């Protein structure tokens, strides 16, 4: 079965500093990987998605993530944090052959990002 | 274009009751998935429907059921509610079914079971 592990349930960075949110995956097949953001009392918004076309994926709001097979990682970064980036971030994986025909997403437990003024 | 819509936004029920949650996918999307998000955790997959057929089911008891209508909207039903069913229920739609397809989430229905 596929799984993702998000290291750090809470991350705090200063405004203007680098944002780094960590995600490691486990999958027996090449995975599809996603980062979603959830603002308070809202649903999930897709930030970016990896589907094997390129290892460096650029998303919305200045975020990007790099797929590293050797490290089974898909960490999310942003060069300069903004106050509006404060939210909960979820890494997710799909593509398990056991789920053939459906797109079940398996999510991590999330990382709450706080921006310090 | 309108995104995924869900109703109601909030709901309060008591233990043992039944609840029905509704979801309308993005226009043109034929696949709908349901997720449960307990406070402080990531969403957990409940069901996926594509072209009115169940394509996947998560590790949830038979108290949970769903269906998809000809217009691709969907309902999630939960019977015999337990306190542990209190959660945010998220609906997601995608144009097609299958691995790697992007799912677009609605704002969710927050269910509180007392």
Coordinates of C-alpha atoms in Angstrom, one line a residue, chain B residues 4-5 10 13 31-33 38 40 44 64 69 74-75 77 79 85 87 90 96 105-107:
Chain B
X4 CA -17.4 21.8 -6.5
X5 CA -20.3 22.6 -4.3
X10 CA -22.7 22.6 8.6
X13 CA -27.0 15.5 14.5
X31 CA -16.0 11.3 -11.3
X32 CA -16.8 12.1 -7.6
X33 CA -14.9 11.0 -4.6
X38 CA -11.2 14.3 11.3
X40 CA -6.1 17.4 13.1
X44 CA -9.3 9.6 4.5
X64 CA -21.5 4.6 5.0
X69 CA -26.9 10.4 -10.1
X74 CA -23.6 12.5 -5.6
X75 CA -24.9 11.8 -2.1
X77 CA -25.3 8.7 3.5
X79 CA -26.6 5.7 9.2
X85 CA -18.3 10.4 12.7
X87 CA -15.6 15.4 10.9
X90 CA -15.0 16.6 1.5
X96 CA -12.1 11.2 -15.6
X105 CA -12.2 19.7 -3.7
X106 CA -15.3 21.4 -2.5
X107 CA -15.5 23.4 0.7

